[in-house]
Structure formats: C-alpha cells, structure tokens
Amino acid sequence: MTISPSPSPVTSSPAPSALAEISQETLALTGRLFVQLQRRPSTLVAGVLQPLIWLVLFGALFAKAPAGLLPGGISYGRFLGAGVIVFTAFSAALNAGLPVMFDREFGFLNRLLVAPLRSRSSIVFASVLYITSLSLVQSLAIMGTAALLGYGWPGAGGLLLVLVTLLLLVFAVTALSLGLAFALPGHIELIAVIFVANLPLLFASTALAPLSFMPTWLGWLAALNPLTFAIEPIRAAYAGELSLSAVVLEAPFGTMTTATCLVVLAVLAAGLFLLIRPLLDRKLS
C-alpha cells in the first residue's frame, strides 16, 4: 500500500506594516502626479522659464549699478540670485493645491476616498513629496543657470544650507496651498489667490532690493515676510557665511541670524500643517 506524503503546512507571509502600506500608497500617488507632469511638461518648463527671465533681465538691467551700492559690495546679479531661487521654490509650492483641486472637480478625489487606502493622509503626503521634488529641481536649475551667468555657486556647505532653507519654505507654502485647495470652492478662486499673492509677496521682500532701499512701512513688511527669512540665509550662503550665528538680516525690530531665520521657517511650516490638519481630516473623512 502506498502512503501519500502529508501536505506541508502553508506558511503565510507576514502582513505588511502600516508604515510600509502608507509608504506604498504615497509612492503610488506621487508616481501618478509625475506621470501627469510627463504628459504636460509645460508646468516644469514654465516654472523654470519665468524666474530665469527675471534673473537675466533684472541682472542685465542693473549690471552697471555703482560699486558699493549693495551691502557687501556684491554685484546686483549675485544679490538677485538668492531672491530668484526662493521665488522659484515659492511659486512651485504655491501651486501645490492645484492638482488636488482638479482631482476634486473631476471626481478622482472621491474615488480615492472610497478606495481601500490604509491612510488617506497618503494623499497629502504624495502632494507634499511631489511639490518638494519639483521645487528642488526647478531651484537647482536656476542655481545652475546663475552659476553659468557668473553669479557664483554656494559650495558644498552652502548648498546644504540652501536646500534646508528651501525645504522649510516649501513645506510651509505647500501646507498653505493644500489648505486653500480644500477650503476654496473651485480652481478659479485658487488661481486668483495665487495670482494676487505671488508678486506682492515677492516685491515686499528683500528679493529685489535690500531693506535700506525701502521706505519704513515697506521695510517692516519685508522684514516680516517669510520669503525674506529664506532669502537672507541663502544670500549669506552664496557669500560664504555659513555660521548659524552670523547676522543675515538687520530688521527694524532687531537683528536676525541664520539660525533664527531657519527656526522661524520651521515654526511656520509646523504651524501651518497643524492649522490645516482639522480641515484635511474633515474633508478626507
């Protein structure tokens, strides 16, 4: 009589952890956004082209500015470079809510909300990861172009300071844009807010001129502008001042060091994410 072998016990693979599932969902949703960018590369091109035009035109316009006109005796092109880099990252982050808004209007967001996602926060994480990557690519492209125009390169330590500063600014503005994407009724209103806020925040900062050139009221606005807190550390990095205790901003209310500017940006980013969290929880529930 033949005895058949007993079947081997089936070993079940361990269930993936919650962190692994959320990471997988976030990467999948981020990949979808990059596929959209691949199909419409004009978004990336326009995000680089506009600040590049500013850099070339303004740099040429003030190329013959008298020596010693700006703090430290630097050329206007090098002075402007930090402002254009920050403006590039700021503009990209300010548009972070548009993909979410279009998903809302086209009904894709509703499909995601009924999908078996481990955490719907992955929708927000994907938007943050996508915009952060896009902002850094655009900013690095502007930095490379500025170096080719003779406006310098921050070096290894300076590059790290630039990236940290840009990341903090992008996180803060992305949180604001995502909050507006869920709070406003449609993309027309969101685009209107973007257009209204973009240039005034640029001009009311130290991107184009130092505080000493501004009237008192505008100097106060520029000194309180988050863009200024990002511009001045980057400008110091280009000048080779990599000490966190170095004074980078002589504001009307006092001096600001590199470390202080970074702390302000970090607190702003954390505060905005905490501020929009109840709204996101309510809209994504």
mmCIF file of N, CA, C and O in Angstrom, residues 103-203:
data_model
loop_
_atom_site.group_PDB
_atom_site.id
_atom_site.type_symbol
_atom_site.label_atom_id
_atom_site.label_comp_id
_atom_site.label_asym_id
_atom_site.label_seq_id
_atom_site.Cartn_x
_atom_site.Cartn_y
_atom_site.Cartn_z
ATOM 1 N N ASP A 103 -8.448 67.297 -8.983
ATOM 2 C CA ASP A 103 -8.964 65.977 -8.608
ATOM 3 C C ASP A 103 -10.332 66.094 -7.964
ATOM 4 O O ASP A 103 -11.208 65.242 -8.166
ATOM 5 N N ARG A 104 -10.531 67.128 -7.169
ATOM 6 C CA ARG A 104 -11.844 67.376 -6.567
ATOM 7 C C ARG A 104 -12.891 67.617 -7.630
ATOM 8 O O ARG A 104 -13.979 67.032 -7.602
ATOM 9 N N GLU A 105 -12.563 68.483 -8.584
ATOM 10 C CA GLU A 105 -13.552 68.886 -9.579
ATOM 11 C C GLU A 105 -13.849 67.779 -10.582
ATOM 12 O O GLU A 105 -14.981 67.675 -11.072
ATOM 13 N N PHE A 106 -12.863 66.952 -10.905
ATOM 14 C CA PHE A 106 -13.061 65.880 -11.883
ATOM 15 C C PHE A 106 -13.553 64.581 -11.245
ATOM 16 O O PHE A 106 -13.790 63.606 -11.953
ATOM 17 N N GLY A 107 -13.690 64.555 -9.919
ATOM 18 C CA GLY A 107 -14.239 63.395 -9.250
ATOM 19 C C GLY A 107 -13.234 62.335 -8.866
ATOM 20 O O GLY A 107 -13.607 61.321 -8.255
ATOM 21 N N PHE A 108 -11.954 62.523 -9.212
ATOM 22 C CA PHE A 108 -10.964 61.492 -8.880
ATOM 23 C C PHE A 108 -10.719 61.422 -7.380
ATOM 24 O O PHE A 108 -10.453 60.339 -6.842
ATOM 25 N N LEU A 109 -10.827 62.553 -6.698
ATOM 26 C CA LEU A 109 -10.623 62.545 -5.251
ATOM 27 C C LEU A 109 -11.680 61.702 -4.557
ATOM 28 O O LEU A 109 -11.384 60.997 -3.585
ATOM 29 N N ASN A 110 -12.911 61.736 -5.054
ATOM 30 C CA ASN A 110 -13.959 60.900 -4.468
ATOM 31 C C ASN A 110 -13.635 59.418 -4.638
ATOM 32 O O ASN A 110 -13.929 58.597 -3.764
ATOM 33 N N ARG A 111 -13.021 59.069 -5.768
ATOM 34 C CA ARG A 111 -12.626 57.671 -5.968
ATOM 35 C C ARG A 111 -11.549 57.270 -4.966
ATOM 36 O O ARG A 111 -11.541 56.138 -4.464
ATOM 37 N N LEU A 112 -10.628 58.185 -4.703
ATOM 38 C CA LEU A 112 -9.595 57.875 -3.720
ATOM 39 C C LEU A 112 -10.186 57.718 -2.326
ATOM 40 O O LEU A 112 -9.733 56.881 -1.533
ATOM 41 N N LEU A 113 -11.200 58.517 -2.032
ATOM 42 C CA LEU A 113 -11.778 58.472 -0.691
ATOM 43 C C LEU A 113 -12.545 57.177 -0.434
ATOM 44 O O LEU A 113 -12.707 56.775 0.725
ATOM 45 N N VAL A 114 -13.051 56.538 -1.491
ATOM 46 C CA VAL A 114 -13.745 55.256 -1.309
ATOM 47 C C VAL A 114 -12.815 54.078 -1.580
ATOM 48 O O VAL A 114 -13.231 52.927 -1.422
ATOM 49 N N ALA A 115 -11.585 54.335 -1.958
ATOM 50 C CA ALA A 115 -10.620 53.261 -2.180
ATOM 51 C C ALA A 115 -10.140 52.716 -0.832
ATOM 52 O O ALA A 115 -10.148 53.435 0.178
ATOM 53 N N PRO A 116 -9.710 51.457 -0.810
ATOM 54 C CA PRO A 116 -9.255 50.858 0.469
ATOM 55 C C PRO A 116 -7.834 51.298 0.837
ATOM 56 O O PRO A 116 -6.910 50.493 0.916
ATOM 57 N N LEU A 117 -7.668 52.578 1.085
ATOM 58 C CA LEU A 117 -6.370 53.098 1.492
ATOM 59 C C LEU A 117 -6.145 52.841 2.978
ATOM 60 O O LEU A 117 -7.077 52.935 3.786
ATOM 61 N N ARG A 118 -4.919 52.511 3.331
ATOM 62 C CA ARG A 118 -4.600 52.326 4.751
ATOM 63 C C ARG A 118 -4.739 53.649 5.498
ATOM 64 O O ARG A 118 -5.217 53.700 6.628
ATOM 65 N N SER A 119 -4.319 54.746 4.845
ATOM 66 C CA SER A 119 -4.455 56.077 5.433
ATOM 67 C C SER A 119 -4.680 57.086 4.320
ATOM 68 O O SER A 119 -3.926 57.108 3.337
ATOM 69 N N ARG A 120 -5.705 57.889 4.463
ATOM 70 C CA ARG A 120 -5.966 58.915 3.460
ATOM 71 C C ARG A 120 -4.970 60.065 3.554
ATOM 72 O O ARG A 120 -4.952 60.931 2.685
ATOM 73 N N SER A 121 -4.171 60.056 4.604
ATOM 74 C CA SER A 121 -3.099 61.048 4.693
ATOM 75 C C SER A 121 -2.076 60.869 3.585
ATOM 76 O O SER A 121 -1.331 61.802 3.276
ATOM 77 N N SER A 122 -2.040 59.678 2.977
ATOM 78 C CA SER A 122 -1.106 59.455 1.874
ATOM 79 C C SER A 122 -1.409 60.376 0.694
ATOM 80 O O SER A 122 -0.517 60.688 -0.092
ATOM 81 N N ILE A 123 -2.650 60.834 0.575
ATOM 82 C CA ILE A 123 -2.992 61.798 -0.480
ATOM 83 C C ILE A 123 -2.245 63.106 -0.257
ATOM 84 O O ILE A 123 -1.694 63.699 -1.193
ATOM 85 N N VAL A 124 -2.195 63.544 0.997
ATOM 86 C CA VAL A 124 -1.476 64.769 1.334
ATOM 87 C C VAL A 124 0.024 64.556 1.235
ATOM 88 O O VAL A 124 0.754 65.395 0.690
ATOM 89 N N PHE A 125 0.517 63.408 1.746
ATOM 90 C CA PHE A 125 1.946 63.122 1.682
ATOM 91 C C PHE A 125 2.437 63.105 0.231
ATOM 92 O O PHE A 125 3.540 63.581 -0.064
ATOM 93 N N ALA A 126 1.624 62.545 -0.666
ATOM 94 C CA ALA A 126 2.022 62.482 -2.076
ATOM 95 C C ALA A 126 2.148 63.881 -2.672
ATOM 96 O O ALA A 126 3.104 64.163 -3.411
ATOM 97 N N SER A 127 1.206 64.761 -2.352
ATOM 98 C CA SER A 127 1.274 66.132 -2.861
ATOM 99 C C SER A 127 2.504 66.852 -2.335
ATOM 100 O O SER A 127 3.199 67.553 -3.079
ATOM 101 N N VAL A 128 2.810 66.663 -1.043
ATOM 102 C CA VAL A 128 3.980 67.309 -0.452
ATOM 103 C C VAL A 128 5.258 66.779 -1.089
ATOM 104 O O VAL A 128 6.165 67.549 -1.437
ATOM 105 N N LEU A 129 5.356 65.458 -1.269
ATOM 106 C CA LEU A 129 6.555 64.863 -1.863
ATOM 107 C C LEU A 129 6.737 65.312 -3.305
ATOM 108 O O LEU A 129 7.855 65.625 -3.739
ATOM 109 N N TYR A 130 5.644 65.374 -4.052
ATOM 110 C CA TYR A 130 5.709 65.786 -5.460
ATOM 111 C C TYR A 130 6.151 67.247 -5.582
ATOM 112 O O TYR A 130 7.062 67.566 -6.355
ATOM 113 N N ILE A 131 5.519 68.120 -4.826
ATOM 114 C CA ILE A 131 5.842 69.544 -4.924
ATOM 115 C C ILE A 131 7.256 69.813 -4.421
ATOM 116 O O ILE A 131 7.987 70.638 -4.985
ATOM 117 N N THR A 132 7.672 69.115 -3.378
ATOM 118 C CA THR A 132 9.026 69.296 -2.867
ATOM 119 C C THR A 132 10.060 68.913 -3.924
ATOM 120 O O THR A 132 11.028 69.640 -4.161
ATOM 121 N N SER A 133 9.846 67.771 -4.569
ATOM 122 C CA SER A 133 10.768 67.333 -5.618
ATOM 123 C C SER A 133 10.778 68.318 -6.782
ATOM 124 O O SER A 133 11.846 68.686 -7.293
ATOM 125 N N LEU A 134 9.591 68.757 -7.195
ATOM 126 C CA LEU A 134 9.503 69.689 -8.317
ATOM 127 C C LEU A 134 10.172 71.018 -7.981
ATOM 128 O O LEU A 134 10.897 71.589 -8.807
ATOM 129 N N SER A 135 9.953 71.514 -6.772
ATOM 130 C CA SER A 135 10.540 72.790 -6.364
ATOM 131 C C SER A 135 12.061 72.720 -6.339
ATOM 132 O O SER A 135 12.751 73.642 -6.804
ATOM 133 N N LEU A 136 12.602 71.613 -5.808
ATOM 134 C CA LEU A 136 14.053 71.478 -5.733
ATOM 135 C C LEU A 136 14.671 71.366 -7.115
ATOM 136 O O LEU A 136 15.737 71.943 -7.381
ATOM 137 N N VAL A 137 14.022 70.653 -8.029
ATOM 138 C CA VAL A 137 14.545 70.538 -9.397
ATOM 139 C C VAL A 137 14.573 71.906 -10.069
ATOM 140 O O VAL A 137 15.561 72.298 -10.705
ATOM 141 N N GLN A 138 13.490 72.652 -9.939
ATOM 142 C CA GLN A 138 13.429 73.973 -10.551
ATOM 143 C C GLN A 138 14.446 74.922 -9.925
ATOM 144 O O GLN A 138 15.122 75.686 -10.631
ATOM 145 N N SER A 139 14.594 74.867 -8.612
ATOM 146 C CA SER A 139 15.548 75.748 -7.936
ATOM 147 C C SER A 139 16.983 75.409 -8.317
ATOM 148 O O SER A 139 17.805 76.311 -8.542
ATOM 149 N N LEU A 140 17.298 74.130 -8.410
ATOM 150 C CA LEU A 140 18.651 73.732 -8.816
ATOM 151 C C LEU A 140 18.935 74.151 -10.254
ATOM 152 O O LEU A 140 20.072 74.506 -10.587
ATOM 153 N N ALA A 141 17.910 74.113 -11.105
ATOM 154 C CA ALA A 141 18.094 74.582 -12.474
ATOM 155 C C ALA A 141 18.419 76.074 -12.499
ATOM 156 O O ALA A 141 19.293 76.527 -13.263
ATOM 157 N N ILE A 142 17.742 76.862 -11.661
ATOM 158 C CA ILE A 142 18.025 78.295 -11.580
ATOM 159 C C ILE A 142 19.410 78.532 -11.005
ATOM 160 O O ILE A 142 20.158 79.413 -11.466
ATOM 161 N N MET A 143 19.795 77.752 -10.018
ATOM 162 C CA MET A 143 21.129 77.905 -9.427
ATOM 163 C C MET A 143 22.213 77.592 -10.449
ATOM 164 O O MET A 143 23.240 78.280 -10.522
ATOM 165 N N GLY A 144 22.003 76.554 -11.250
ATOM 166 C CA GLY A 144 22.968 76.229 -12.287
ATOM 167 C C GLY A 144 23.069 77.319 -13.338
ATOM 168 O O GLY A 144 24.171 77.667 -13.789
ATOM 169 N N THR A 145 21.927 77.867 -13.721
ATOM 170 C CA THR A 145 21.934 78.962 -14.698
ATOM 171 C C THR A 145 22.620 80.198 -14.132
ATOM 172 O O THR A 145 23.380 80.875 -14.834
ATOM 173 N N ALA A 146 22.360 80.494 -12.860
ATOM 174 C CA ALA A 146 23.020 81.641 -12.225
ATOM 175 C C ALA A 146 24.529 81.449 -12.184
ATOM 176 O O ALA A 146 25.296 82.400 -12.381
ATOM 177 N N ALA A 147 24.971 80.218 -11.946
ATOM 178 C CA ALA A 147 26.414 79.952 -11.947
ATOM 179 C C ALA A 147 27.002 80.161 -13.331
ATOM 180 O O ALA A 147 28.104 80.714 -13.481
ATOM 181 N N LEU A 148 26.284 79.745 -14.387
ATOM 182 C CA LEU A 148 26.767 79.954 -15.754
ATOM 183 C C LEU A 148 26.814 81.434 -16.115
ATOM 184 O O LEU A 148 27.663 81.847 -16.920
ATOM 185 N N LEU A 149 25.924 82.226 -15.519
ATOM 186 C CA LEU A 149 25.929 83.670 -15.773
ATOM 187 C C LEU A 149 26.991 84.402 -14.955
ATOM 188 O O LEU A 149 27.118 85.622 -15.069
ATOM 189 N N GLY A 150 27.719 83.673 -14.146
ATOM 190 C CA GLY A 150 28.794 84.284 -13.364
ATOM 191 C C GLY A 150 28.369 84.802 -12.011
ATOM 192 O O GLY A 150 29.086 85.614 -11.409
ATOM 193 N N TYR A 151 27.229 84.327 -11.492
ATOM 194 C CA TYR A 151 26.728 84.816 -10.216
ATOM 195 C C TYR A 151 27.153 83.939 -9.046
ATOM 196 O O TYR A 151 26.702 84.156 -7.923
ATOM 197 N N GLY A 152 27.968 82.936 -9.287
ATOM 198 C CA GLY A 152 28.555 82.143 -8.219
ATOM 199 C C GLY A 152 27.791 80.879 -7.907
ATOM 200 O O GLY A 152 26.694 80.617 -8.414
ATOM 201 N N TRP A 153 28.423 80.066 -7.041
ATOM 202 C CA TRP A 153 27.859 78.800 -6.566
ATOM 203 C C TRP A 153 28.141 78.720 -5.069
ATOM 204 O O TRP A 153 29.233 79.083 -4.631
ATOM 205 N N PRO A 154 27.194 78.239 -4.260
ATOM 206 C CA PRO A 154 27.376 78.321 -2.805
ATOM 207 C C PRO A 154 28.388 77.339 -2.218
ATOM 208 O O PRO A 154 28.737 77.459 -1.049
ATOM 209 N N GLY A 155 28.871 76.359 -2.965
ATOM 210 C CA GLY A 155 29.775 75.374 -2.393
ATOM 211 C C GLY A 155 29.014 74.268 -1.685
ATOM 212 O O GLY A 155 27.772 74.291 -1.583
ATOM 213 N N ALA A 156 29.737 73.268 -1.152
ATOM 214 C CA ALA A 156 29.088 72.094 -0.561
ATOM 215 C C ALA A 156 28.299 72.469 0.695
ATOM 216 O O ALA A 156 27.112 72.143 0.825
ATOM 217 N N GLY A 157 28.952 73.150 1.653
ATOM 218 C CA GLY A 157 28.246 73.548 2.870
ATOM 219 C C GLY A 157 27.139 74.538 2.591
ATOM 220 O O GLY A 157 26.048 74.451 3.171
ATOM 221 N N GLY A 158 27.405 75.476 1.702
ATOM 222 C CA GLY A 158 26.381 76.446 1.341
ATOM 223 C C GLY A 158 25.200 75.798 0.633
ATOM 224 O O GLY A 158 24.047 76.195 0.844
ATOM 225 N N LEU A 159 25.481 74.786 -0.195
ATOM 226 C CA LEU A 159 24.400 74.088 -0.894
ATOM 227 C C LEU A 159 23.484 73.385 0.099
ATOM 228 O O LEU A 159 22.257 73.383 -0.059
ATOM 229 N N LEU A 160 24.069 72.801 1.145
ATOM 230 C CA LEU A 160 23.250 72.157 2.172
ATOM 231 C C LEU A 160 22.354 73.173 2.868
ATOM 232 O O LEU A 160 21.168 72.910 3.110
ATOM 233 N N LEU A 161 22.906 74.343 3.191
ATOM 234 C CA LEU A 161 22.101 75.394 3.823
ATOM 235 C C LEU A 161 20.987 75.859 2.893
ATOM 236 O O LEU A 161 19.851 76.080 3.331
ATOM 237 N N VAL A 162 21.288 75.987 1.605
ATOM 238 C CA VAL A 162 20.272 76.400 0.627
ATOM 239 C C VAL A 162 19.146 75.376 0.578
ATOM 240 O O VAL A 162 17.954 75.734 0.601
ATOM 241 N N LEU A 163 19.493 74.088 0.523
ATOM 242 C CA LEU A 163 18.468 73.046 0.414
ATOM 243 C C LEU A 163 17.600 72.985 1.664
ATOM 244 O O LEU A 163 16.374 72.838 1.563
ATOM 245 N N VAL A 164 18.202 73.109 2.835
ATOM 246 C CA VAL A 164 17.423 73.084 4.076
ATOM 247 C C VAL A 164 16.466 74.269 4.121
ATOM 248 O O VAL A 164 15.284 74.138 4.480
ATOM 249 N N THR A 165 16.962 75.435 3.747
ATOM 250 C CA THR A 165 16.111 76.633 3.747
ATOM 251 C C THR A 165 14.950 76.490 2.779
ATOM 252 O O THR A 165 13.800 76.811 3.108
ATOM 253 N N LEU A 166 15.235 75.994 1.583
ATOM 254 C CA LEU A 166 14.176 75.823 0.586
ATOM 255 C C LEU A 166 13.157 74.784 1.033
ATOM 256 O O LEU A 166 11.950 74.966 0.825
ATOM 257 N N LEU A 167 13.619 73.707 1.652
ATOM 258 C CA LEU A 167 12.691 72.678 2.115
ATOM 259 C C LEU A 167 11.725 73.235 3.153
ATOM 260 O O LEU A 167 10.516 72.970 3.100
ATOM 261 N N LEU A 168 12.234 74.009 4.098
ATOM 262 C CA LEU A 168 11.364 74.584 5.124
ATOM 263 C C LEU A 168 10.341 75.530 4.502
ATOM 264 O O LEU A 168 9.153 75.511 4.872
ATOM 265 N N LEU A 169 10.788 76.355 3.556
ATOM 266 C CA LEU A 169 9.857 77.278 2.894
ATOM 267 C C LEU A 169 8.815 76.517 2.088
ATOM 268 O O LEU A 169 7.617 76.839 2.129
ATOM 269 N N VAL A 170 9.251 75.497 1.362
ATOM 270 C CA VAL A 170 8.327 74.727 0.526
ATOM 271 C C VAL A 170 7.297 74.007 1.384
ATOM 272 O O VAL A 170 6.105 73.976 1.044
ATOM 273 N N PHE A 171 7.713 73.440 2.510
ATOM 274 C CA PHE A 171 6.759 72.776 3.392
ATOM 275 C C PHE A 171 5.696 73.760 3.877
ATOM 276 O O PHE A 171 4.499 73.432 3.912
ATOM 277 N N ALA A 172 6.128 74.958 4.258
ATOM 278 C CA ALA A 172 5.181 75.949 4.778
ATOM 279 C C ALA A 172 4.187 76.384 3.713
ATOM 280 O O ALA A 172 2.967 76.399 3.947
ATOM 281 N N VAL A 173 4.687 76.716 2.535
ATOM 282 C CA VAL A 173 3.798 77.219 1.474
ATOM 283 C C VAL A 173 2.917 76.100 0.927
ATOM 284 O O VAL A 173 1.760 76.330 0.566
ATOM 285 N N THR A 174 3.448 74.881 0.869
ATOM 286 C CA THR A 174 2.638 73.749 0.417
ATOM 287 C C THR A 174 1.467 73.509 1.359
ATOM 288 O O THR A 174 0.338 73.235 0.919
ATOM 289 N N ALA A 175 1.717 73.601 2.663
ATOM 290 C CA ALA A 175 0.627 73.444 3.632
ATOM 291 C C ALA A 175 -0.447 74.499 3.404
ATOM 292 O O ALA A 175 -1.657 74.191 3.418
ATOM 293 N N LEU A 176 -0.033 75.737 3.181
ATOM 294 C CA LEU A 176 -0.992 76.814 2.924
ATOM 295 C C LEU A 176 -1.793 76.544 1.662
ATOM 296 O O LEU A 176 -3.019 76.704 1.631
ATOM 297 N N SER A 177 -1.112 76.118 0.588
ATOM 298 C CA SER A 177 -1.792 75.874 -0.684
ATOM 299 C C SER A 177 -2.764 74.708 -0.589
ATOM 300 O O SER A 177 -3.871 74.761 -1.136
ATOM 301 N N LEU A 178 -2.384 73.634 0.112
ATOM 302 C CA LEU A 178 -3.289 72.500 0.269
ATOM 303 C C LEU A 178 -4.516 72.892 1.098
ATOM 304 O O LEU A 178 -5.636 72.450 0.806
ATOM 305 N N GLY A 179 -4.298 73.716 2.114
ATOM 306 C CA GLY A 179 -5.437 74.194 2.889
ATOM 307 C C GLY A 179 -6.408 75.000 2.033
ATOM 308 O O GLY A 179 -7.629 74.830 2.130
ATOM 309 N N LEU A 180 -5.864 75.849 1.169
ATOM 310 C CA LEU A 180 -6.723 76.629 0.283
ATOM 311 C C LEU A 180 -7.439 75.735 -0.720
ATOM 312 O O LEU A 180 -8.587 76.007 -1.095
ATOM 313 N N ALA A 181 -6.774 74.652 -1.172
ATOM 314 C CA ALA A 181 -7.388 73.753 -2.148
ATOM 315 C C ALA A 181 -8.631 73.083 -1.583
ATOM 316 O O ALA A 181 -9.580 72.795 -2.321
ATOM 317 N N PHE A 182 -8.652 72.825 -0.278
ATOM 318 C CA PHE A 182 -9.822 72.203 0.334
ATOM 319 C C PHE A 182 -10.820 73.228 0.868
ATOM 320 O O PHE A 182 -11.989 72.901 1.068
ATOM 321 N N ALA A 183 -10.366 74.460 1.097
ATOM 322 C CA ALA A 183 -11.255 75.475 1.658
ATOM 323 C C ALA A 183 -12.012 76.258 0.581
ATOM 324 O O ALA A 183 -13.157 76.658 0.815
ATOM 325 N N LEU A 184 -11.375 76.471 -0.582
ATOM 326 C CA LEU A 184 -11.995 77.278 -1.630
ATOM 327 C C LEU A 184 -12.931 76.423 -2.480
ATOM 328 O O LEU A 184 -12.737 75.211 -2.612
ATOM 329 N N PRO A 185 -13.925 77.043 -3.116
ATOM 330 C CA PRO A 185 -14.920 76.256 -3.864
ATOM 331 C C PRO A 185 -14.427 75.690 -5.187
ATOM 332 O O PRO A 185 -14.954 74.686 -5.654
ATOM 333 N N GLY A 186 -13.461 76.326 -5.840
ATOM 334 C CA GLY A 186 -13.041 75.854 -7.155
ATOM 335 C C GLY A 186 -11.677 76.369 -7.542
ATOM 336 O O GLY A 186 -11.063 77.177 -6.829
ATOM 337 N N HIS A 187 -11.186 75.892 -8.712
ATOM 338 C CA HIS A 187 -9.833 76.258 -9.122
ATOM 339 C C HIS A 187 -9.729 77.714 -9.549
ATOM 340 O O HIS A 187 -8.644 78.294 -9.492
ATOM 341 N N ILE A 188 -10.822 78.314 -9.981
ATOM 342 C CA ILE A 188 -10.785 79.726 -10.362
ATOM 343 C C ILE A 188 -10.405 80.575 -9.150
ATOM 344 O O ILE A 188 -9.550 81.471 -9.237
ATOM 345 N N GLU A 189 -11.018 80.303 -8.023
ATOM 346 C CA GLU A 189 -10.719 81.050 -6.803
ATOM 347 C C GLU A 189 -9.285 80.802 -6.341
ATOM 348 O O GLU A 189 -8.589 81.717 -5.898
ATOM 349 N N LEU A 190 -8.816 79.548 -6.458
ATOM 350 C CA LEU A 190 -7.453 79.235 -6.041
ATOM 351 C C LEU A 190 -6.434 79.928 -6.932
ATOM 352 O O LEU A 190 -5.439 80.494 -6.441
ATOM 353 N N ILE A 191 -6.667 79.916 -8.235
ATOM 354 C CA ILE A 191 -5.752 80.601 -9.152
ATOM 355 C C ILE A 191 -5.752 82.103 -8.882
ATOM 356 O O ILE A 191 -4.705 82.763 -8.954
ATOM 357 N N ALA A 192 -6.919 82.662 -8.559
ATOM 358 C CA ALA A 192 -6.994 84.088 -8.241
ATOM 359 C C ALA A 192 -6.154 84.411 -7.011
ATOM 360 O O ALA A 192 -5.423 85.411 -6.988
ATOM 361 N N VAL A 193 -6.230 83.566 -5.980
ATOM 362 C CA VAL A 193 -5.417 83.785 -4.784
ATOM 363 C C VAL A 193 -3.937 83.699 -5.118
ATOM 364 O O VAL A 193 -3.123 84.502 -4.636
ATOM 365 N N ILE A 194 -3.566 82.748 -5.962
ATOM 366 C CA ILE A 194 -2.161 82.579 -6.340
ATOM 367 C C ILE A 194 -1.655 83.816 -7.069
ATOM 368 O O ILE A 194 -0.567 84.335 -6.781
ATOM 369 N N PHE A 195 -2.441 84.309 -8.023
ATOM 370 C CA PHE A 195 -2.009 85.488 -8.777
ATOM 371 C C PHE A 195 -1.935 86.728 -7.897
ATOM 372 O O PHE A 195 -1.024 87.552 -8.056
ATOM 373 N N VAL A 196 -2.883 86.864 -6.973
ATOM 374 C CA VAL A 196 -2.894 88.041 -6.111
ATOM 375 C C VAL A 196 -1.723 88.009 -5.134
ATOM 376 O O VAL A 196 -1.110 89.042 -4.834
ATOM 377 N N ALA A 197 -1.373 86.827 -4.630
ATOM 378 C CA ALA A 197 -0.352 86.731 -3.585
ATOM 379 C C ALA A 197 1.066 86.672 -4.125
ATOM 380 O O ALA A 197 2.016 87.047 -3.426
ATOM 381 N N ASN A 198 1.236 86.217 -5.361
ATOM 382 C CA ASN A 198 2.566 85.904 -5.873
ATOM 383 C C ASN A 198 3.484 87.121 -5.924
ATOM 384 O O ASN A 198 4.478 87.215 -5.194
ATOM 385 N N LEU A 199 3.179 88.068 -6.779
ATOM 386 C CA LEU A 199 4.069 89.209 -6.981
ATOM 387 C C LEU A 199 4.133 90.154 -5.780
ATOM 388 O O LEU A 199 5.225 90.641 -5.452
ATOM 389 N N PRO A 200 3.009 90.467 -5.087
ATOM 390 C CA PRO A 200 3.155 91.328 -3.910
ATOM 391 C C PRO A 200 4.096 90.761 -2.856
ATOM 392 O O PRO A 200 4.874 91.508 -2.253
ATOM 393 N N LEU A 201 4.051 89.449 -2.621
ATOM 394 C CA LEU A 201 4.972 88.862 -1.657
ATOM 395 C C LEU A 201 6.411 88.936 -2.145
ATOM 396 O O LEU A 201 7.342 89.071 -1.344
ATOM 397 N N LEU A 202 6.607 88.852 -3.454
ATOM 398 C CA LEU A 202 7.963 88.969 -3.998
ATOM 399 C C LEU A 202 8.497 90.380 -3.815
ATOM 400 O O LEU A 202 9.623 90.578 -3.336
ATOM 401 N N PHE A 203 7.703 91.376 -4.184
ATOM 402 C CA PHE A 203 8.171 92.759 -4.097
ATOM 403 C C PHE A 203 8.275 93.234 -2.649
ATOM 404 O O PHE A 203 9.102 94.099 -2.350
#
